[in-house]
Amino acid sequence: MPADAPGSGEHQLVVVANRLPVHRIDGHWHTSPGGLVRAMLGVLRTRRGAWIGWSGDIEPGPVVVETGGDATAVVDTIDPVSAAHLELAEIEMVPVPLDASDFLHYYERVSNGALWPLFHDAIRESTFDAESWAVYHDVNRRFAEAAAKAAAPGATVWVHDYHLLLVPAMLRHLRPDVVIGFFLHIPFPPQELFMRMPWREEILDGLLGADVLGFQRSVGADNFVGLAKRLRAAQPHEHGVRINSESLGDGRLVRVGTFPISIDVDEIARIARAPETKARAATIRARLGEPSTIFLGVDRLDYTKGIDLRLQSFGALLAETADEHVDVAPVVLIQIAVPGREGVDSYIEERHTVEQLVGEVNGSHATIGFPVVHYIRRSLALEELVALYVAADIMLVTPRRDGMNLVAKEFVASRLDDTGVLILSEFAGAADELTQAVLVNPHDPDAIVAAMREAIAMRPSTAGHRMRELRRYVTAHTVDNWAASFLDALGHAAPPDASPDLVGAEHG
Ligand code: G6P
């Protein structure tokens, strides 16, 4: 390799994700919450790792403001942000700066305005425009260049999620010596939907640059293999697909596998066990007036999550049981909605829909001092979330479509006494694994009401048995197991001419 080629990096393992695992509050950096971050940091620490991602800050740059008529004003109002490298417990953080135009086109328009809705069953119409795609392409190139620079010779690079679909092929071009993994955290759509994407071939070529492609569910892996065959003439293989094109590396095997992500079970259990958590859970129940049943929903405020469907069905349940109401609410719903992506129209609309429904259900069923829906639109500390999981009786996880849904797994991991019922959408990735939940089709309002009634009426012995089974499963399939199995698959993919028959978890 020439001395000035990228490849002088020193990191044996490089994670590439849209966001860095740190964020800034009042000028101070904090590690971001979540099992994924913890698991990846653990792995990186043992391997001299680097993490490449966006800091969440928008870099200074000209911002064009529409002033009406033909006139536009160019202003520069965004606070400058240092792009200096950060160190977090021996892991190098490499920020990829995004300016206002990158944020608009790469993050809002392509990632969250085109890819996110299409990959989630086209629940909302995607918008496609070539200008935004050019920026998405350019930002992906910058991520690939940063990875190429950080990686040591023969290093492993693990790329994450739909923001970075083009990075694997770009990186392979820059650094043919590194082993490249890509994991998609969201669903991979069926062919009929994917075919709408104007840049469908480019996306497939981008992904086919990887050595290992991981999906949450086998249906996503199957969708990908079908499309690679149809549009890129790739040959299906026992372990994935073989490339059939000069430019992508003819004859190369791309392993395709199913790797359902999970949570840090020990951490959730530790919080659930803490006396403060139990006390907080008791306080929550008391503050609600000791209702007979607490339903709980915890979601990002996103139209994929089906918060609106859940609220409608909750209203219908209360209407059916109205005669049973006395002075206090016997049944309540706590709905936590974590805001985000608020510059995207469909998120603004979803917020309005949800808030209108909260008003309607409370307007119809609340009594003085006792609302039936407790709606909290903000992000809560994990300790408070676990206290809510412990306080609740019935967890509602009813997305229209979801890659996995880790809230379902967190609820299970919190139920140390094996009580409680999980109502889970068939359209969440978690439904493939959490088969002892009450599985429901969230598109059918009667089915959600029936599931709510079933959960309320479930005998404690039945609920206990089901929760025990769920907990056994989640305890045996943690986020550490997930990371290890993906890295294991990458390890087997290491030398380009290694035997392709080693990985058990792969697509068959
Ligand atoms: C989903 C995506 C993640 C993303 C997260 C939060 O889980 O799969 O990649 O980070 O949502 O969304 P945000 O747009 O705030 O990063």
mmCIF file with all atom_site columns, N, CA and C and ligand atoms in Angstrom, residues 18-19 36 54 107 112 116 120 160-163 184-186 300 302 305 339-341 347 402, ligand 1:
data_model
loop_
_atom_site.group_PDB
_atom_site.id
_atom_site.type_symbol
_atom_site.label_atom_id
_atom_site.label_alt_id
_atom_site.label_comp_id
_atom_site.label_asym_id
_atom_site.label_entity_id
_atom_site.label_seq_id
_atom_site.pdbx_PDB_ins_code
_atom_site.Cartn_x
_atom_site.Cartn_y
_atom_site.Cartn_z
_atom_site.occupancy
_atom_site.B_iso_or_equiv
_atom_site.pdbx_formal_charge
_atom_site.auth_seq_id
_atom_site.auth_comp_id
_atom_site.auth_asym_id
_atom_site.auth_atom_id
_atom_site.pdbx_PDB_model_num
ATOM   1  N N  . ASN A 1 18  ? -24.540 6.894  12.201 1.00 0.00 ? 18  ASN A N  1
ATOM   2  C CA . ASN A 1 18  ? -24.904 8.296  12.016 1.00 0.00 ? 18  ASN A CA 1
ATOM   3  C C  . ASN A 1 18  ? -24.540 9.123  13.234 1.00 0.00 ? 18  ASN A C  1
ATOM   4  N N  . ARG A 1 19  ? -24.894 8.621  14.412 1.00 0.00 ? 19  ARG A N  1
ATOM   5  C CA . ARG A 1 19  ? -24.617 9.392  15.632 1.00 0.00 ? 19  ARG A CA 1
ATOM   6  C C  . ARG A 1 19  ? -23.437 8.815  16.387 1.00 0.00 ? 19  ARG A C  1
ATOM   7  N N  . LEU A 1 36  ? -27.270 -0.639 22.997 1.00 0.00 ? 36  LEU A N  1
ATOM   8  C CA . LEU A 1 36  ? -26.403 -0.739 21.814 1.00 0.00 ? 36  LEU A CA 1
ATOM   9  C C  . LEU A 1 36  ? -25.092 -0.007 22.062 1.00 0.00 ? 36  LEU A C  1
ATOM   10 N N  . TRP A 1 54  ? -21.747 11.444 13.728 1.00 0.00 ? 54  TRP A N  1
ATOM   11 C CA . TRP A 1 54  ? -22.126 12.859 13.835 1.00 0.00 ? 54  TRP A CA 1
ATOM   12 C C  . TRP A 1 54  ? -22.360 13.200 15.306 1.00 0.00 ? 54  TRP A C  1
ATOM   13 N N  . TYR A 1 107 ? -30.037 13.994 6.401  1.00 0.00 ? 107 TYR A N  1
ATOM   14 C CA . TYR A 1 107 ? -30.714 13.445 7.585  1.00 0.00 ? 107 TYR A CA 1
ATOM   15 C C  . TYR A 1 107 ? -32.229 13.551 7.452  1.00 0.00 ? 107 TYR A C  1
ATOM   16 N N  . ASN A 1 112 ? -34.767 10.365 6.670  1.00 0.00 ? 112 ASN A N  1
ATOM   17 C CA . ASN A 1 112 ? -36.044 10.303 7.387  1.00 0.00 ? 112 ASN A CA 1
ATOM   18 C C  . ASN A 1 112 ? -37.265 10.709 6.568  1.00 0.00 ? 112 ASN A C  1
ATOM   19 N N  . TRP A 1 116 ? -36.730 6.087  5.589  1.00 0.00 ? 116 TRP A N  1
ATOM   20 C CA . TRP A 1 116 ? -37.459 5.617  6.788  1.00 0.00 ? 116 TRP A CA 1
ATOM   21 C C  . TRP A 1 116 ? -38.904 5.218  6.457  1.00 0.00 ? 116 TRP A C  1
ATOM   22 N N  . HIS A 1 120 ? -40.422 1.283  6.223  1.00 0.00 ? 120 HIS A N  1
ATOM   23 C CA . HIS A 1 120 ? -41.466 0.909  7.187  1.00 0.00 ? 120 HIS A CA 1
ATOM   24 C C  . HIS A 1 120 ? -42.805 0.788  6.459  1.00 0.00 ? 120 HIS A C  1
ATOM   25 N N  . HIS A 1 160 ? -23.450 0.947  10.552 1.00 0.00 ? 160 HIS A N  1
ATOM   26 C CA . HIS A 1 160 ? -24.810 0.791  11.073 1.00 0.00 ? 160 HIS A CA 1
ATOM   27 C C  . HIS A 1 160 ? -25.846 1.648  10.345 1.00 0.00 ? 160 HIS A C  1
ATOM   28 N N  . ASP A 1 161 ? -26.910 1.020  9.960  1.00 0.00 ? 161 ASP A N  1
ATOM   29 C CA . ASP A 1 161 ? -28.221 1.623  9.691  1.00 0.00 ? 161 ASP A CA 1
ATOM   30 C C  . ASP A 1 161 ? -28.377 2.407  8.379  1.00 0.00 ? 161 ASP A C  1
ATOM   31 N N  . TYR A 1 162 ? -29.647 2.833  8.185  1.00 0.00 ? 162 TYR A N  1
ATOM   32 C CA . TYR A 1 162 ? -30.120 3.307  6.886  1.00 0.00 ? 162 TYR A CA 1
ATOM   33 C C  . TYR A 1 162 ? -29.534 4.648  6.458  1.00 0.00 ? 162 TYR A C  1
ATOM   34 N N  . HIS A 1 163 ? -28.894 5.359  7.383  1.00 0.00 ? 163 HIS A N  1
ATOM   35 C CA . HIS A 1 163 ? -28.261 6.617  6.987  1.00 0.00 ? 163 HIS A CA 1
ATOM   36 C C  . HIS A 1 163 ? -27.042 6.371  6.108  1.00 0.00 ? 163 HIS A C  1
ATOM   37 N N  . LEU A 1 184 ? -28.485 -3.482 9.508  1.00 0.00 ? 184 LEU A N  1
ATOM   38 C CA . LEU A 1 184 ? -29.631 -2.600 9.318  1.00 0.00 ? 184 LEU A CA 1
ATOM   39 C C  . LEU A 1 184 ? -30.556 -2.735 10.537 1.00 0.00 ? 184 LEU A C  1
ATOM   40 N N  . HIS A 1 185 ? -30.753 -1.632 11.247 1.00 0.00 ? 185 HIS A N  1
ATOM   41 C CA . HIS A 1 185 ? -31.570 -1.688 12.471 1.00 0.00 ? 185 HIS A CA 1
ATOM   42 C C  . HIS A 1 185 ? -33.066 -1.639 12.171 1.00 0.00 ? 185 HIS A C  1
ATOM   43 N N  . ILE A 1 186 ? -33.423 -1.211 10.972 1.00 0.00 ? 186 ILE A N  1
ATOM   44 C CA . ILE A 1 186 ? -34.846 -1.073 10.623 1.00 0.00 ? 186 ILE A CA 1
ATOM   45 C C  . ILE A 1 186 ? -35.229 -2.196 9.649  1.00 0.00 ? 186 ILE A C  1
ATOM   46 N N  . ARG A 1 300 ? -40.656 6.469  20.797 1.00 0.00 ? 300 ARG A N  1
ATOM   47 C CA . ARG A 1 300 ? -40.351 7.742  20.169 1.00 0.00 ? 300 ARG A CA 1
ATOM   48 C C  . ARG A 1 300 ? -41.633 8.217  19.497 1.00 0.00 ? 300 ARG A C  1
ATOM   49 N N  . ASP A 1 302 ? -43.257 8.774  16.823 1.00 0.00 ? 302 ASP A N  1
ATOM   50 C CA . ASP A 1 302 ? -43.023 8.431  15.413 1.00 0.00 ? 302 ASP A CA 1
ATOM   51 C C  . ASP A 1 302 ? -44.268 7.722  14.898 1.00 0.00 ? 302 ASP A C  1
ATOM   52 N N  . LYS A 1 305 ? -44.935 3.949  15.180 1.00 0.00 ? 305 LYS A N  1
ATOM   53 C CA . LYS A 1 305 ? -45.149 3.308  16.477 1.00 0.00 ? 305 LYS A CA 1
ATOM   54 C C  . LYS A 1 305 ? -46.612 3.025  16.787 1.00 0.00 ? 305 LYS A C  1
ATOM   55 N N  . PRO A 1 339 ? -39.751 13.019 21.903 1.00 0.00 ? 339 PRO A N  1
ATOM   56 C CA . PRO A 1 339 ? -39.744 13.804 20.658 1.00 0.00 ? 339 PRO A CA 1
ATOM   57 C C  . PRO A 1 339 ? -38.464 13.614 19.846 1.00 0.00 ? 339 PRO A C  1
ATOM   58 N N  . GLY A 1 340 ? -38.563 13.867 18.550 1.00 0.00 ? 340 GLY A N  1
ATOM   59 C CA . GLY A 1 340 ? -37.395 13.793 17.658 1.00 0.00 ? 340 GLY A CA 1
ATOM   60 C C  . GLY A 1 340 ? -37.820 14.070 16.229 1.00 0.00 ? 340 GLY A C  1
ATOM   61 N N  . ARG A 1 341 ? -36.834 14.354 15.367 1.00 0.00 ? 341 ARG A N  1
ATOM   62 C CA . ARG A 1 341 ? -37.059 14.579 13.922 1.00 0.00 ? 341 ARG A CA 1
ATOM   63 C C  . ARG A 1 341 ? -38.162 15.602 13.674 1.00 0.00 ? 341 ARG A C  1
ATOM   64 N N  . TYR A 1 347 ? -43.734 14.085 11.130 1.00 0.00 ? 347 TYR A N  1
ATOM   65 C CA . TYR A 1 347 ? -43.588 13.997 12.589 1.00 0.00 ? 347 TYR A CA 1
ATOM   66 C C  . TYR A 1 347 ? -44.405 15.088 13.282 1.00 0.00 ? 347 TYR A C  1
ATOM   67 N N  . ASP A 1 402 ? -41.886 -2.120 12.868 1.00 0.00 ? 402 ASP A N  1
ATOM   68 C CA . ASP A 1 402 ? -40.732 -1.786 13.705 1.00 0.00 ? 402 ASP A CA 1
ATOM   69 C C  . ASP A 1 402 ? -39.623 -2.796 13.426 1.00 0.00 ? 402 ASP A C  1
HETATM 70 C C1 . G6P B 2 .   ? -34.022 4.333  15.162 1.00 0.00 ? 1   G6P B C1 1
HETATM 71 C C2 . G6P B 2 .   ? -32.873 4.188  14.188 1.00 0.00 ? 1   G6P B C2 1
HETATM 72 C C3 . G6P B 2 .   ? -31.580 4.692  14.789 1.00 0.00 ? 1   G6P B C3 1
HETATM 73 C C4 . G6P B 2 .   ? -31.781 6.098  15.311 1.00 0.00 ? 1   G6P B C4 1
HETATM 74 C C5 . G6P B 2 .   ? -32.925 6.152  16.301 1.00 0.00 ? 1   G6P B C5 1
HETATM 75 C C6 . G6P B 2 .   ? -33.216 7.578  16.811 1.00 0.00 ? 1   G6P B C6 1
HETATM 76 O O1 . G6P B 2 .   ? -33.876 3.447  16.204 1.00 0.00 ? 1   G6P B O1 1
HETATM 77 O O2 . G6P B 2 .   ? -32.742 2.832  13.766 1.00 0.00 ? 1   G6P B O2 1
HETATM 78 O O3 . G6P B 2 .   ? -30.542 4.661  13.829 1.00 0.00 ? 1   G6P B O3 1
HETATM 79 O O4 . G6P B 2 .   ? -30.604 6.594  15.894 1.00 0.00 ? 1   G6P B O4 1
HETATM 80 O O5 . G6P B 2 .   ? -34.089 5.664  15.674 1.00 0.00 ? 1   G6P B O5 1
HETATM 81 O O6 . G6P B 2 .   ? -33.495 8.435  15.757 1.00 0.00 ? 1   G6P B O6 1
HETATM 82 P P1 . G6P B 2 .   ? -32.652 9.769  15.475 1.00 0.00 ? 1   G6P B P1 1
HETATM 83 O O7 . G6P B 2 .   ? -33.173 10.254 14.160 1.00 0.00 ? 1   G6P B O7 1
HETATM 84 O O8 . G6P B 2 .   ? -32.939 10.680 16.609 1.00 0.00 ? 1   G6P B O8 1
HETATM 85 O O9 . G6P B 2 .   ? -31.200 9.377  15.427 1.00 0.00 ? 1   G6P B O9 1
#
